[in-house]
């Protein structure tokens, strides 16, 4: 039972590969999009509930998140008609996140993926608002505001907490 969260994260990576190979307008894509999004919520919740939160699990979850977001960007962004200012905003968010990870690598010799409440909300909002963008730009704009805050906050937490080997956002192995 304690491996269930990591299994869910691993299955999200597999689901992402299938999403890449699927037609965006297919039922398979829609179902996998929903399943991958729900598994992102479920794996962390289960890890905390089963008291099996680990650094390995947190890293696997982060890798699965990156794969899912990258896949959705590759498949969905080309069909969405987004204004240029929103593309630029998304680029700024990505740049902040890249700088955060490069800073962590330079300062501490490893990547750091803080699982903050803001990051969780940003991921959830992006998951539910990207499909809504077909009808309105407002929901994705709200998600972008939260994602910007989450990216800046992530950088703050990396600089403040990364030297410590313990903490809520990156637990020691075995906890």
Coordinates of C-alpha atoms in Angstrom, one line a residue:
X1 CA 0.0 0.0 0.0
X2 CA 2.9 2.4 0.8
X3 CA 4.1 2.3 -2.8
X4 CA 0.7 3.3 -4.3
X5 CA 1.5 7.0 -4.5
X6 CA 4.7 6.3 -6.5
X7 CA 2.8 3.8 -8.7
X8 CA 0.2 6.6 -9.5
X9 CA 3.0 9.0 -10.3
X10 CA 4.7 6.4 -12.6
X11 CA 1.3 5.7 -14.3
X12 CA 0.9 9.4 -14.9
X13 CA 4.2 9.4 -16.8
X14 CA 3.0 6.4 -18.9
X15 CA -0.3 8.2 -19.4
X16 CA 1.5 11.2 -20.6
X17 CA 3.3 9.2 -23.3
X18 CA 0.0 7.8 -24.5
X19 CA -1.4 11.4 -24.5
X20 CA 1.5 12.4 -26.8
X21 CA 0.5 9.7 -29.2
X22 CA -3.2 10.5 -29.1
X23 CA -5.3 12.9 -31.2
X24 CA -6.4 15.9 -29.1
X25 CA -10.0 15.6 -30.3
X26 CA -10.2 11.9 -29.3
X27 CA -12.1 10.5 -26.4
X28 CA -8.9 8.7 -25.3
X29 CA -7.1 12.1 -25.0
X30 CA -9.9 13.5 -22.9
X31 CA -10.2 10.5 -20.6
X32 CA -6.4 10.3 -20.1
X33 CA -6.2 14.1 -19.5
X34 CA -8.7 13.7 -16.7
X35 CA -7.1 10.6 -15.3
X36 CA -3.6 12.1 -15.3
X37 CA -4.9 15.3 -13.6
X38 CA -6.8 13.4 -10.9
X39 CA -3.8 11.1 -10.3
X40 CA -1.7 14.2 -9.7
X41 CA -4.1 15.2 -6.9
X42 CA -4.4 11.6 -5.6
X43 CA -0.7 10.6 -5.3
X44 CA 0.3 13.4 -2.9
X45 CA -2.9 13.0 -0.9
X46 CA -2.4 9.3 -0.6
X47 CA 1.3 9.7 0.4
X48 CA 0.3 12.0 3.2
X49 CA -2.7 9.8 4.3
X50 CA -0.6 6.6 4.2
X51 CA 2.3 8.4 5.9
X52 CA 4.7 7.4 3.2
X53 CA 6.0 10.7 2.0
X54 CA 9.5 10.5 0.7
X55 CA 12.0 12.6 -1.2
X56 CA 12.0 10.0 -4.0
X57 CA 8.2 10.1 -4.2
X58 CA 8.2 13.9 -4.2
X59 CA 10.8 13.9 -7.0
X60 CA 8.8 11.3 -9.0
X61 CA 5.7 13.4 -8.6
X62 CA 7.5 16.5 -9.8
X63 CA 8.9 14.6 -12.8
X64 CA 5.4 13.3 -13.6
X65 CA 4.1 16.9 -13.3
X66 CA 6.7 18.2 -15.7
X67 CA 6.0 15.5 -18.2
X68 CA 2.2 16.1 -18.0
X69 CA 2.5 19.8 -18.4
X70 CA 5.0 19.6 -21.2
X71 CA 2.8 17.1 -23.1
X72 CA -0.3 19.2 -22.6
X73 CA 1.7 22.3 -23.8
X74 CA 2.8 20.4 -26.9
X75 CA -0.6 19.1 -27.7
X76 CA -3.0 21.8 -26.6
X77 CA -1.2 25.1 -27.0
X78 CA -1.1 24.9 -30.8
X79 CA -4.9 24.6 -31.0
X80 CA -5.7 27.3 -28.5
X81 CA -5.9 30.8 -29.8
X82 CA -4.1 32.7 -27.0
X83 CA -3.3 36.4 -27.2
X84 CA 0.4 37.3 -27.5
X85 CA 0.5 38.9 -24.0
X86 CA -0.5 35.5 -22.5
X87 CA 2.2 33.7 -24.4
X88 CA 4.7 36.2 -23.1
X89 CA 3.4 35.8 -19.5
X90 CA 3.7 32.0 -19.8
X91 CA 7.2 32.5 -21.0
X92 CA 8.0 34.6 -18.0
X93 CA 6.6 31.9 -15.6
X94 CA 8.7 29.2 -17.4
X95 CA 11.8 31.5 -17.2
X96 CA 11.3 32.0 -13.4
X97 CA 11.0 28.2 -12.9
X98 CA 14.1 27.5 -15.0
X99 CA 16.1 30.1 -13.0
X100 CA 14.8 28.6 -9.8
X101 CA 16.1 25.2 -10.8
X102 CA 19.4 26.5 -12.2
X103 CA 19.9 28.4 -8.9
X104 CA 19.3 25.3 -6.9
X105 CA 21.7 23.3 -9.0
X106 CA 24.4 26.0 -8.7
X107 CA 23.9 26.7 -5.0
X108 CA 23.1 23.2 -3.7
X109 CA 24.1 20.7 -6.5
X110 CA 20.5 19.4 -7.0
X111 CA 17.1 20.4 -8.3
X112 CA 14.5 21.3 -5.7
X113 CA 10.8 21.0 -6.3
X114 CA 8.9 22.6 -3.4
X115 CA 5.4 21.2 -3.1
X116 CA 3.9 24.4 -1.9
X117 CA 0.2 25.1 -1.6
X118 CA 0.6 27.8 -4.3
X119 CA 2.2 25.2 -6.7
X120 CA -0.6 22.8 -6.0
X121 CA -3.3 25.4 -6.7
X122 CA -1.5 26.6 -9.8
X123 CA -1.4 23.0 -11.1
X124 CA -5.0 22.4 -10.3
X125 CA -6.1 25.7 -11.9
X126 CA -4.1 25.0 -15.0
X127 CA -5.6 21.5 -15.2
X128 CA -9.2 22.8 -15.1
X129 CA -8.8 26.1 -17.0
X130 CA -6.8 25.0 -20.1
X131 CA -9.9 23.2 -21.6
X132 CA -12.0 26.3 -20.6
X133 CA -9.7 28.5 -22.8
X134 CA -11.6 27.2 -25.8
X135 CA -14.5 29.4 -24.7
X136 CA -12.9 32.2 -22.6
X137 CA -9.5 33.7 -21.8
X138 CA -10.5 34.7 -18.2
X139 CA -10.0 31.4 -16.4
X140 CA -6.5 30.8 -17.8
X141 CA -5.6 34.4 -16.9
X142 CA -6.5 33.7 -13.3
X143 CA -4.5 30.5 -13.4
X144 CA -1.5 32.5 -14.7
X145 CA -1.7 34.9 -11.8
X146 CA -1.6 32.0 -9.3
X147 CA 1.2 30.3 -11.3
X148 CA 3.3 33.5 -11.3
X149 CA 2.9 33.8 -7.5
X150 CA 3.8 30.0 -7.2
X151 CA 6.9 30.4 -9.3
X152 CA 8.2 33.4 -7.3
X153 CA 7.3 31.7 -4.0
X154 CA 9.1 28.5 -5.2
X155 CA 12.3 30.5 -5.8
X156 CA 12.0 32.0 -2.3
X157 CA 11.6 28.6 -0.7
X158 CA 14.5 27.1 -2.7
X159 CA 16.8 29.9 -1.5
X160 CA 15.5 29.7 2.1
X161 CA 15.1 26.0 2.6
X162 CA 17.3 24.0 0.2
X163 CA 20.3 23.8 2.5
X164 CA 18.2 22.0 5.1
X165 CA 17.7 18.3 4.5
X166 CA 14.3 18.2 6.3
X167 CA 11.2 20.2 5.9
X168 CA 7.6 19.8 4.8
X169 CA 8.4 20.4 1.1
X170 CA 11.2 18.0 0.8
X171 CA 11.1 15.3 3.5
X172 CA 14.0 13.1 4.3
X173 CA 13.9 9.6 2.8
X174 CA 11.8 7.2 4.8
X175 CA 9.3 9.7 6.2

